[in-house]
Amino acid sequence: MRCARCGDCCKETSMELSEEDILRLIGLGFKRENICVIGEDGLARLRNIKGQCVFLSKDAKTCTVYRNRPKGCMIYPVNCDHEGEVFVDEFCRARGTISKSELRRKSRTIKKHLDIIDEEAKIRKRSPE
Ligand code: SF4
Ligand code: SF4
């Protein structure tokens, strides 16, 4: 796809994170509590500061951890609902530039990724830190 780099998807983000995502970002020197929040549902999500992702640049256009960004950010705007239906987020202005092969590839990836995240959330709920 041809991302317009508008930064819109990085504002008021609720992007879910896997432990692999979190550990990758911790490896860059960030503290867990500064980059993610854990909801009552046990899910880890990117932290927002003043209405935008903690990793969005000051000009609100670029991701400061682009090469190490969460997998969900790499897959976006392809997403998956609670019934397992894959969809392309209408919010993204570049949604029409996704090729069929990219959509197929990302569809497979998002399902596996969200399954892992759901399992990790269940574990957190069973044994909160
Ligand atoms: S990690 Fe980067 S791509 Fe993902 S929401 Fe934050 S700023 Fe955007
Ligand atoms: S993925 Fe879509 S919403 Fe996000 S920065 Fe690119 S064009 Fe904007």
Short mmCIF file of N, CA, C and O and ligand atoms in Angstrom, two decimals:
data_model
loop_
_atom_site.label_atom_id
_atom_site.label_comp_id
_atom_site.label_asym_id
_atom_site.label_seq_id
_atom_site.Cartn_x
_atom_site.Cartn_y
_atom_site.Cartn_z
N MET A 1 0.84 -1.20 0.00
CA MET A 1 0.00 0.00 0.00
C MET A 1 0.88 1.25 0.00
O MET A 1 2.05 1.18 0.35
N ARG A 2 0.29 2.35 -0.38
CA ARG A 2 1.04 3.61 -0.39
C ARG A 2 0.50 4.49 0.75
O ARG A 2 -0.46 5.25 0.57
N CYS A 3 1.12 4.32 1.92
CA CYS A 3 0.70 5.09 3.10
C CYS A 3 0.88 6.58 2.83
O CYS A 3 1.92 7.01 2.33
N ALA A 4 -0.13 7.35 3.16
CA ALA A 4 -0.09 8.80 2.93
C ALA A 4 0.69 9.52 4.04
O ALA A 4 0.88 10.73 3.97
N ARG A 5 1.13 8.75 5.04
CA ARG A 5 1.88 9.30 6.17
C ARG A 5 1.16 10.50 6.81
O ARG A 5 1.77 11.52 7.13
N CYS A 6 -0.14 10.35 6.95
CA CYS A 6 -0.93 11.42 7.56
C CYS A 6 -0.87 11.37 9.08
O CYS A 6 -1.15 12.36 9.76
N GLY A 7 -0.52 10.19 9.63
CA GLY A 7 -0.44 10.04 11.08
C GLY A 7 -1.79 9.89 11.76
O GLY A 7 -1.86 9.75 12.99
N ASP A 8 -2.86 9.86 10.98
CA ASP A 8 -4.19 9.80 11.60
C ASP A 8 -4.41 8.54 12.43
O ASP A 8 -5.09 8.58 13.45
N CYS A 9 -3.84 7.42 11.97
CA CYS A 9 -4.08 6.16 12.69
C CYS A 9 -3.26 6.09 13.99
O CYS A 9 -3.40 5.13 14.75
N CYS A 10 -2.42 7.07 14.23
CA CYS A 10 -1.58 7.08 15.42
C CYS A 10 -2.13 8.02 16.49
O CYS A 10 -1.49 8.26 17.51
N LYS A 11 -3.32 8.58 16.21
CA LYS A 11 -3.95 9.46 17.20
C LYS A 11 -5.04 8.68 17.92
O LYS A 11 -5.80 7.95 17.30
N GLU A 12 -5.10 8.87 19.26
CA GLU A 12 -6.06 8.11 20.07
C GLU A 12 -6.00 6.63 19.71
O GLU A 12 -7.03 5.99 19.50
N THR A 13 -4.79 6.12 19.63
CA THR A 13 -4.65 4.72 19.20
C THR A 13 -5.11 3.75 20.29
O THR A 13 -4.98 4.04 21.49
N SER A 14 -5.67 2.64 19.85
CA SER A 14 -5.99 1.55 20.77
C SER A 14 -5.31 0.28 20.27
O SER A 14 -5.82 -0.83 20.48
N MET A 15 -4.19 0.46 19.59
CA MET A 15 -3.48 -0.67 18.99
C MET A 15 -3.06 -1.67 20.07
O MET A 15 -2.42 -1.31 21.06
N GLU A 16 -3.45 -2.92 19.84
CA GLU A 16 -3.10 -3.98 20.80
C GLU A 16 -1.68 -4.47 20.55
O GLU A 16 -1.22 -4.51 19.40
N LEU A 17 -1.03 -4.85 21.64
CA LEU A 17 0.37 -5.25 21.58
C LEU A 17 0.55 -6.69 22.04
O LEU A 17 -0.08 -7.11 23.02
N SER A 18 1.42 -7.39 21.37
CA SER A 18 1.82 -8.72 21.88
C SER A 18 3.03 -8.51 22.79
O SER A 18 3.68 -7.46 22.77
N GLU A 19 3.33 -9.54 23.58
CA GLU A 19 4.54 -9.46 24.41
C GLU A 19 5.78 -9.30 23.54
O GLU A 19 6.72 -8.61 23.91
N GLU A 20 5.76 -9.92 22.37
CA GLU A 20 6.90 -9.78 21.46
C GLU A 20 7.08 -8.31 21.07
O GLU A 20 8.20 -7.80 21.03
N ASP A 21 5.95 -7.64 20.78
CA ASP A 21 6.02 -6.19 20.46
C ASP A 21 6.63 -5.42 21.63
O ASP A 21 7.52 -4.58 21.45
N ILE A 22 6.12 -5.71 22.82
CA ILE A 22 6.55 -4.95 24.00
C ILE A 22 8.04 -5.17 24.27
O ILE A 22 8.79 -4.22 24.49
N LEU A 23 8.47 -6.43 24.18
CA LEU A 23 9.88 -6.73 24.47
C LEU A 23 10.80 -6.10 23.42
O LEU A 23 11.90 -5.65 23.73
N ARG A 24 10.32 -6.05 22.17
CA ARG A 24 11.13 -5.41 21.12
C ARG A 24 11.32 -3.92 21.44
O ARG A 24 12.41 -3.37 21.28
N LEU A 25 10.27 -3.28 21.92
CA LEU A 25 10.35 -1.85 22.23
C LEU A 25 11.15 -1.61 23.51
O LEU A 25 11.92 -0.65 23.60
N ILE A 26 11.00 -2.51 24.47
CA ILE A 26 11.83 -2.41 25.68
C ILE A 26 13.31 -2.52 25.29
O ILE A 26 14.17 -1.84 25.84
N GLY A 27 13.59 -3.36 24.30
CA GLY A 27 14.96 -3.53 23.82
C GLY A 27 15.57 -2.25 23.27
O GLY A 27 16.78 -2.11 23.16
N LEU A 28 14.70 -1.30 22.91
CA LEU A 28 15.19 0.00 22.40
C LEU A 28 15.47 0.97 23.56
O LEU A 28 15.91 2.09 23.33
N GLY A 29 15.12 0.54 24.78
CA GLY A 29 15.41 1.38 25.94
C GLY A 29 14.18 1.97 26.62
O GLY A 29 14.31 2.75 27.56
N PHE A 30 13.00 1.61 26.13
CA PHE A 30 11.77 2.14 26.74
C PHE A 30 11.35 1.28 27.93
O PHE A 30 11.62 0.08 27.96
N LYS A 31 10.67 1.93 28.89
CA LYS A 31 10.13 1.18 30.02
C LYS A 31 8.71 0.73 29.67
O LYS A 31 7.94 1.50 29.10
N ARG A 32 8.42 -0.49 30.08
CA ARG A 32 7.10 -1.07 29.78
C ARG A 32 5.96 -0.13 30.15
O ARG A 32 5.05 0.11 29.36
N GLU A 33 6.02 0.42 31.38
CA GLU A 33 4.90 1.24 31.86
C GLU A 33 4.76 2.55 31.07
O GLU A 33 3.72 3.19 31.11
N ASN A 34 5.80 2.96 30.38
CA ASN A 34 5.74 4.21 29.61
C ASN A 34 5.18 4.02 28.20
O ASN A 34 4.82 4.99 27.54
N ILE A 35 5.14 2.78 27.74
CA ILE A 35 4.73 2.58 26.35
C ILE A 35 3.41 1.84 26.20
O ILE A 35 2.81 1.87 25.14
N CYS A 36 2.96 1.18 27.28
CA CYS A 36 1.70 0.46 27.12
C CYS A 36 0.83 0.54 28.37
O CYS A 36 1.32 0.86 29.45
N VAL A 37 -0.44 0.33 28.15
CA VAL A 37 -1.40 0.27 29.26
C VAL A 37 -2.12 -1.08 29.18
O VAL A 37 -2.39 -1.59 28.09
N ILE A 38 -2.41 -1.63 30.35
CA ILE A 38 -3.12 -2.92 30.40
C ILE A 38 -4.56 -2.63 30.81
O ILE A 38 -4.81 -2.01 31.85
N GLY A 39 -5.50 -3.06 29.99
CA GLY A 39 -6.91 -2.84 30.28
C GLY A 39 -7.47 -3.88 31.23
O GLY A 39 -6.81 -4.89 31.51
N GLU A 40 -8.69 -3.65 31.67
CA GLU A 40 -9.34 -4.64 32.55
C GLU A 40 -9.55 -5.96 31.83
O GLU A 40 -9.71 -7.01 32.47
N ASP A 41 -9.55 -5.91 30.50
CA ASP A 41 -9.69 -7.14 29.71
C ASP A 41 -8.36 -7.89 29.59
O ASP A 41 -8.28 -8.94 28.95
N GLY A 42 -7.31 -7.34 30.21
CA GLY A 42 -6.00 -8.00 30.16
C GLY A 42 -5.20 -7.66 28.92
O GLY A 42 -4.05 -8.07 28.79
N LEU A 43 -5.79 -6.92 28.00
CA LEU A 43 -5.09 -6.58 26.75
C LEU A 43 -4.10 -5.45 26.98
O LEU A 43 -4.39 -4.49 27.70
N ALA A 44 -2.94 -5.57 26.34
CA ALA A 44 -1.94 -4.50 26.36
C ALA A 44 -2.14 -3.63 25.12
O ALA A 44 -2.27 -4.15 24.01
N ARG A 45 -2.20 -2.33 25.34
CA ARG A 45 -2.39 -1.41 24.20
C ARG A 45 -1.35 -0.30 24.26
O ARG A 45 -0.85 0.04 25.33
N LEU A 46 -1.07 0.27 23.12
CA LEU A 46 -0.14 1.40 23.06
C LEU A 46 -0.64 2.54 23.94
O LEU A 46 -1.84 2.84 23.97
N ARG A 47 0.27 3.19 24.61
CA ARG A 47 -0.09 4.34 25.44
C ARG A 47 -0.23 5.59 24.58
O ARG A 47 0.55 5.81 23.65
N ASN A 48 -1.24 6.37 24.89
CA ASN A 48 -1.40 7.69 24.25
C ASN A 48 -0.92 8.76 25.22
O ASN A 48 -1.10 8.66 26.43
N ILE A 49 -0.32 9.79 24.69
CA ILE A 49 0.01 10.98 25.47
C ILE A 49 -0.56 12.18 24.74
O ILE A 49 -0.29 12.38 23.54
N LYS A 50 -1.38 12.93 25.44
CA LYS A 50 -2.06 14.08 24.83
C LYS A 50 -2.76 13.68 23.52
O LYS A 50 -2.64 14.37 22.51
N GLY A 51 -3.43 12.56 23.57
CA GLY A 51 -4.27 12.17 22.44
C GLY A 51 -3.55 11.53 21.28
O GLY A 51 -4.17 11.30 20.23
N GLN A 52 -2.27 11.23 21.44
CA GLN A 52 -1.60 10.54 20.34
C GLN A 52 -0.61 9.51 20.86
O GLN A 52 -0.15 9.60 22.00
N CYS A 53 -0.33 8.53 20.00
CA CYS A 53 0.58 7.45 20.40
C CYS A 53 1.88 8.03 20.93
O CYS A 53 2.42 9.00 20.38
N VAL A 54 2.37 7.40 21.98
CA VAL A 54 3.62 7.83 22.62
C VAL A 54 4.78 7.86 21.62
O VAL A 54 5.75 8.60 21.81
N PHE A 55 4.66 7.12 20.53
CA PHE A 55 5.76 7.06 19.56
C PHE A 55 5.57 7.97 18.34
O PHE A 55 6.43 7.98 17.45
N LEU A 56 4.49 8.71 18.31
CA LEU A 56 4.29 9.61 17.16
C LEU A 56 5.17 10.85 17.34
O LEU A 56 5.29 11.40 18.44
N SER A 57 5.80 11.27 16.24
CA SER A 57 6.71 12.41 16.31
C SER A 57 5.96 13.70 16.68
O SER A 57 4.73 13.76 16.58
N LYS A 58 6.71 14.71 17.08
CA LYS A 58 6.09 15.96 17.53
C LYS A 58 5.24 16.61 16.44
O LYS A 58 4.23 17.23 16.72
N ASP A 59 5.67 16.47 15.18
CA ASP A 59 4.87 17.06 14.09
C ASP A 59 3.69 16.17 13.72
O ASP A 59 2.95 16.47 12.78
N ALA A 60 3.51 15.07 14.50
CA ALA A 60 2.37 14.16 14.34
C ALA A 60 2.29 13.56 12.95
O ALA A 60 1.21 13.26 12.44
N LYS A 61 3.45 13.33 12.33
CA LYS A 61 3.45 12.77 10.97
C LYS A 61 4.16 11.42 10.88
O LYS A 61 3.82 10.61 10.01
N THR A 62 5.16 11.21 11.72
CA THR A 62 5.96 10.00 11.55
C THR A 62 6.08 9.19 12.85
O THR A 62 5.98 9.74 13.95
N CYS A 63 6.33 7.91 12.64
CA CYS A 63 6.51 7.00 13.76
C CYS A 63 7.99 6.99 14.13
O CYS A 63 8.84 6.69 13.29
N THR A 64 8.28 7.24 15.38
CA THR A 64 9.68 7.33 15.81
C THR A 64 10.31 5.95 16.04
O THR A 64 11.51 5.86 16.29
N VAL A 65 9.50 4.91 15.98
CA VAL A 65 10.04 3.55 16.12
C VAL A 65 9.66 2.72 14.89
O VAL A 65 9.46 1.50 14.98
N TYR A 66 9.60 3.37 13.76
CA TYR A 66 9.02 2.77 12.55
C TYR A 66 9.51 1.35 12.29
O TYR A 66 8.72 0.44 12.07
N ARG A 67 10.82 1.15 12.32
CA ARG A 67 11.36 -0.17 11.97
C ARG A 67 11.04 -1.22 13.04
O ARG A 67 11.09 -2.41 12.78
N ASN A 68 10.71 -0.76 14.22
CA ASN A 68 10.39 -1.68 15.33
C ASN A 68 8.96 -1.52 15.80
O ASN A 68 8.62 -1.96 16.90
N ARG A 69 8.12 -0.89 15.00
CA ARG A 69 6.75 -0.61 15.43
C ARG A 69 5.99 -1.92 15.66
O ARG A 69 6.38 -2.97 15.13
N PRO A 70 4.92 -1.85 16.46
CA PRO A 70 4.13 -3.06 16.74
C PRO A 70 3.64 -3.72 15.46
O PRO A 70 3.38 -3.05 14.45
N LYS A 71 3.50 -5.03 15.54
CA LYS A 71 3.09 -5.78 14.36
C LYS A 71 1.74 -5.29 13.83
O LYS A 71 1.51 -5.21 12.63
N GLY A 72 0.83 -4.95 14.77
CA GLY A 72 -0.49 -4.47 14.35
C GLY A 72 -0.38 -3.19 13.52
O GLY A 72 -1.19 -2.96 12.60
N CYS A 73 0.61 -2.36 13.83
CA CYS A 73 0.83 -1.14 13.05
C CYS A 73 1.36 -1.47 11.66
O CYS A 73 1.05 -0.79 10.69
N MET A 74 2.15 -2.55 11.59
CA MET A 74 2.68 -2.96 10.28
C MET A 74 1.56 -3.50 9.40
O MET A 74 1.57 -3.32 8.19
N ILE A 75 0.61 -4.18 10.03
CA ILE A 75 -0.47 -4.82 9.28
C ILE A 75 -1.57 -3.82 8.92
O ILE A 75 -2.24 -3.94 7.90
N TYR A 76 -1.77 -2.82 9.76
CA TYR A 76 -2.81 -1.81 9.54
C TYR A 76 -2.69 -1.23 8.12
O TYR A 76 -1.57 -1.06 7.65
N PRO A 77 -3.82 -0.91 7.47
CA PRO A 77 -5.20 -0.83 7.94
C PRO A 77 -6.00 -2.13 7.86
O PRO A 77 -7.21 -2.12 8.02
N VAL A 78 -5.29 -3.26 7.63
CA VAL A 78 -6.00 -4.53 7.68
C VAL A 78 -6.19 -4.89 9.15
O VAL A 78 -5.27 -4.77 9.96
N ASN A 79 -7.40 -5.30 9.49
CA ASN A 79 -7.72 -5.62 10.87
C ASN A 79 -8.72 -6.77 10.89
O ASN A 79 -9.16 -7.23 9.85
N CYS A 80 -9.10 -7.19 12.07
CA CYS A 80 -9.96 -8.36 12.21
C CYS A 80 -10.93 -8.10 13.36
O CYS A 80 -10.51 -7.61 14.41
N ASP A 81 -12.23 -8.39 13.14
CA ASP A 81 -13.19 -8.14 14.22
C ASP A 81 -13.31 -9.35 15.15
O ASP A 81 -12.63 -10.36 14.95
N HIS A 82 -14.18 -9.25 16.15
CA HIS A 82 -14.27 -10.32 17.15
C HIS A 82 -14.82 -11.62 16.58
O HIS A 82 -14.66 -12.68 17.16
N GLU A 83 -15.48 -11.52 15.43
CA GLU A 83 -16.00 -12.74 14.80
C GLU A 83 -14.96 -13.36 13.86
O GLU A 83 -15.24 -14.34 13.17
N GLY A 84 -13.78 -12.75 13.80
CA GLY A 84 -12.73 -13.30 12.93
C GLY A 84 -12.81 -12.82 11.50
O GLY A 84 -12.14 -13.35 10.62
N GLU A 85 -13.68 -11.83 11.25
CA GLU A 85 -13.82 -11.29 9.88
C GLU A 85 -12.74 -10.23 9.65
O GLU A 85 -12.64 -9.26 10.40
N VAL A 86 -11.97 -10.43 8.60
CA VAL A 86 -10.92 -9.47 8.27
C VAL A 86 -11.56 -8.31 7.49
O VAL A 86 -12.44 -8.50 6.67
N PHE A 87 -11.12 -7.11 7.81
CA PHE A 87 -11.61 -5.93 7.09
C PHE A 87 -10.49 -4.90 6.95
O PHE A 87 -9.47 -4.98 7.64
N VAL A 88 -10.70 -3.97 6.02
CA VAL A 88 -9.76 -2.87 5.84
C VAL A 88 -10.40 -1.63 6.46
O VAL A 88 -11.52 -1.27 6.11
N ASP A 89 -9.71 -1.02 7.40
CA ASP A 89 -10.28 0.10 8.15
C ASP A 89 -10.62 1.27 7.22
O ASP A 89 -9.74 1.80 6.52
N GLU A 90 -11.87 1.66 7.25
CA GLU A 90 -12.33 2.76 6.38
C GLU A 90 -11.71 4.09 6.75
O GLU A 90 -11.71 5.03 5.97
N PHE A 91 -11.21 4.16 7.97
CA PHE A 91 -10.62 5.40 8.47
C PHE A 91 -9.35 5.77 7.70
O PHE A 91 -8.99 6.95 7.61
N CYS A 92 -8.66 4.77 7.17
CA CYS A 92 -7.37 5.02 6.50
C CYS A 92 -7.58 5.55 5.09
O CYS A 92 -8.22 4.91 4.25
N ARG A 93 -7.00 6.70 4.82
CA ARG A 93 -7.20 7.32 3.50
C ARG A 93 -6.47 6.59 2.37
O ARG A 93 -6.75 6.84 1.20
N ALA A 94 -5.52 5.69 2.74
CA ALA A 94 -4.78 4.95 1.71
C ALA A 94 -5.30 3.53 1.55
O ALA A 94 -4.66 2.70 0.91
N ARG A 95 -6.46 3.24 2.13
CA ARG A 95 -6.97 1.86 2.13
C ARG A 95 -7.12 1.30 0.71
O ARG A 95 -6.99 0.10 0.49
N GLY A 96 -7.42 2.18 -0.24
CA GLY A 96 -7.65 1.72 -1.61
C GLY A 96 -6.38 1.32 -2.35
O GLY A 96 -6.45 0.79 -3.46
N THR A 97 -5.23 1.52 -1.73
CA THR A 97 -3.97 1.21 -2.42
C THR A 97 -3.43 -0.16 -2.03
O THR A 97 -2.36 -0.55 -2.49
N ILE A 98 -4.17 -0.89 -1.20
CA ILE A 98 -3.71 -2.23 -0.81
C ILE A 98 -3.97 -3.21 -1.95
O ILE A 98 -5.09 -3.27 -2.47
N SER A 99 -2.94 -3.95 -2.32
CA SER A 99 -3.11 -4.93 -3.40
C SER A 99 -3.80 -6.18 -2.85
O SER A 99 -3.81 -6.40 -1.64
N LYS A 100 -4.32 -6.99 -3.77
CA LYS A 100 -5.00 -8.22 -3.34
C LYS A 100 -4.02 -9.15 -2.62
O LYS A 100 -4.35 -9.79 -1.64
N SER A 101 -2.79 -9.24 -3.15
CA SER A 101 -1.82 -10.15 -2.52
C SER A 101 -1.44 -9.65 -1.12
O SER A 101 -1.28 -10.43 -0.19
N GLU A 102 -1.32 -8.34 -0.96
CA GLU A 102 -1.01 -7.78 0.36
C GLU A 102 -2.15 -8.06 1.33
O GLU A 102 -1.93 -8.42 2.49
N LEU A 103 -3.37 -7.92 0.84
CA LEU A 103 -4.54 -8.18 1.68
C LEU A 103 -4.58 -9.65 2.12
O LEU A 103 -4.83 -9.95 3.30
N ARG A 104 -4.26 -10.56 1.19
CA ARG A 104 -4.24 -11.99 1.55
C ARG A 104 -3.18 -12.26 2.60
O ARG A 104 -3.42 -12.93 3.60
N ARG A 105 -2.00 -11.73 2.38
CA ARG A 105 -0.88 -11.96 3.30
C ARG A 105 -1.19 -11.38 4.69
O ARG A 105 -1.04 -12.04 5.71
N LYS A 106 -1.70 -10.15 4.71
CA LYS A 106 -1.98 -9.50 5.99
C LYS A 106 -3.17 -10.15 6.70
O LYS A 106 -3.22 -10.17 7.93
N SER A 107 -4.11 -10.69 5.94
CA SER A 107 -5.26 -11.37 6.55
C SER A 107 -4.81 -12.56 7.36
O SER A 107 -5.27 -12.81 8.47
N ARG A 108 -3.87 -13.32 6.77
CA ARG A 108 -3.35 -14.50 7.50
C ARG A 108 -2.60 -14.05 8.74
O ARG A 108 -2.76 -14.60 9.83
N THR A 109 -1.80 -13.01 8.60
CA THR A 109 -0.95 -12.56 9.70
C THR A 109 -1.77 -11.98 10.85
O THR A 109 -1.49 -12.26 12.02
N ILE A 110 -2.78 -11.17 10.53
CA ILE A 110 -3.54 -10.49 11.60
C ILE A 110 -4.27 -11.52 12.46
O ILE A 110 -4.33 -11.38 13.69
N LYS A 111 -4.80 -12.56 11.86
CA LYS A 111 -5.53 -13.55 12.65
C LYS A 111 -4.60 -14.24 13.65
O LYS A 111 -4.93 -14.37 14.83
N LYS A 112 -3.45 -14.66 13.16
CA LYS A 112 -2.49 -15.33 14.06
C LYS A 112 -2.03 -14.37 15.16
O LYS A 112 -1.94 -14.74 16.33
N HIS A 113 -1.77 -13.14 14.77
CA HIS A 113 -1.28 -12.14 15.73
C HIS A 113 -2.32 -11.89 16.83
O HIS A 113 -1.98 -11.86 18.02
N LEU A 114 -3.57 -11.74 16.44
CA LEU A 114 -4.61 -11.46 17.45
C LEU A 114 -4.89 -12.67 18.33
O LEU A 114 -5.23 -12.52 19.51
N ASP A 115 -4.71 -13.86 17.78
CA ASP A 115 -4.86 -15.07 18.62
C ASP A 115 -3.81 -15.07 19.73
O ASP A 115 -4.11 -15.38 20.89
N ILE A 116 -2.59 -14.72 19.38
CA ILE A 116 -1.51 -14.66 20.38
C ILE A 116 -1.84 -13.60 21.44
O ILE A 116 -1.72 -13.84 22.65
N ILE A 117 -2.28 -12.44 20.99
CA ILE A 117 -2.61 -11.34 21.91
C ILE A 117 -3.74 -11.76 22.86
O ILE A 117 -3.68 -11.48 24.07
N ASP A 118 -4.74 -12.44 22.34
CA ASP A 118 -5.86 -12.89 23.18
C ASP A 118 -5.38 -13.88 24.24
O ASP A 118 -5.80 -13.83 25.40
N GLU A 119 -4.51 -14.80 23.83
CA GLU A 119 -3.98 -15.78 24.78
C GLU A 119 -3.19 -15.07 25.89
O GLU A 119 -3.31 -15.40 27.07
N GLU A 120 -2.39 -14.10 25.51
CA GLU A 120 -1.58 -13.37 26.49
C GLU A 120 -2.48 -12.57 27.45
O GLU A 120 -2.18 -12.46 28.64
N ALA A 121 -3.58 -12.05 26.93
CA ALA A 121 -4.51 -11.31 27.78
C ALA A 121 -5.15 -12.25 28.81
O ALA A 121 -5.31 -11.89 29.98
N LYS A 122 -5.48 -13.46 28.38
CA LYS A 122 -6.08 -14.44 29.31
C LYS A 122 -5.09 -14.77 30.42
O LYS A 122 -5.46 -14.87 31.59
N ILE A 123 -3.83 -14.96 30.04
CA ILE A 123 -2.80 -15.28 31.05
C ILE A 123 -2.67 -14.13 32.04
O ILE A 123 -2.60 -14.33 33.25
N ARG A 124 -2.66 -12.89 31.53
CA ARG A 124 -2.54 -11.72 32.43
C ARG A 124 -3.72 -11.65 33.40
O ARG A 124 -3.56 -11.32 34.56
N LYS A 125 -4.89 -11.98 32.91
CA LYS A 125 -6.07 -11.91 33.77
C LYS A 125 -6.03 -12.97 34.86
O LYS A 125 -6.49 -12.76 35.97
N ARG A 126 -5.44 -14.12 34.51
CA ARG A 126 -5.34 -15.21 35.50
C ARG A 126 -4.30 -14.88 36.56
O ARG A 126 -4.47 -15.21 37.72
N SER A 127 -3.23 -14.24 36.15
CA SER A 127 -2.17 -13.91 37.11
C SER A 127 -1.69 -12.47 36.89
O SER A 127 -0.64 -12.26 36.27
N PRO A 128 -2.48 -11.49 37.38
CA PRO A 128 -2.10 -10.10 37.19
C PRO A 128 -0.78 -9.79 37.89
O PRO A 128 -0.49 -10.36 38.94
N GLU A 129 0.01 -8.88 37.27
CA GLU A 129 1.34 -8.54 37.85
C GLU A 129 1.19 -7.76 39.12
O GLU A 129 0.26 -7.02 39.30
S1 SF4 B 1 3.80 2.80 17.09
FE1 SF4 B 1 4.17 4.16 15.38
S2 SF4 B 1 2.82 3.41 13.73
FE2 SF4 B 1 2.08 2.52 15.66
S3 SF4 B 1 0.48 3.95 16.39
FE3 SF4 B 1 2.43 4.55 17.34
S4 SF4 B 1 3.31 6.14 16.03
FE4 SF4 B 1 1.72 5.03 14.85
S1 SF4 B 2 -1.88 3.88 7.46
FE1 SF4 B 2 -3.54 5.20 6.67
S2 SF4 B 2 -4.24 6.45 8.42
FE2 SF4 B 2 -2.22 5.56 8.93
S3 SF4 B 2 -0.69 7.12 8.35
FE3 SF4 B 2 -0.93 5.73 6.56
S4 SF4 B 2 -2.53 6.68 5.30
FE4 SF4 B 2 -2.65 7.66 7.33
#
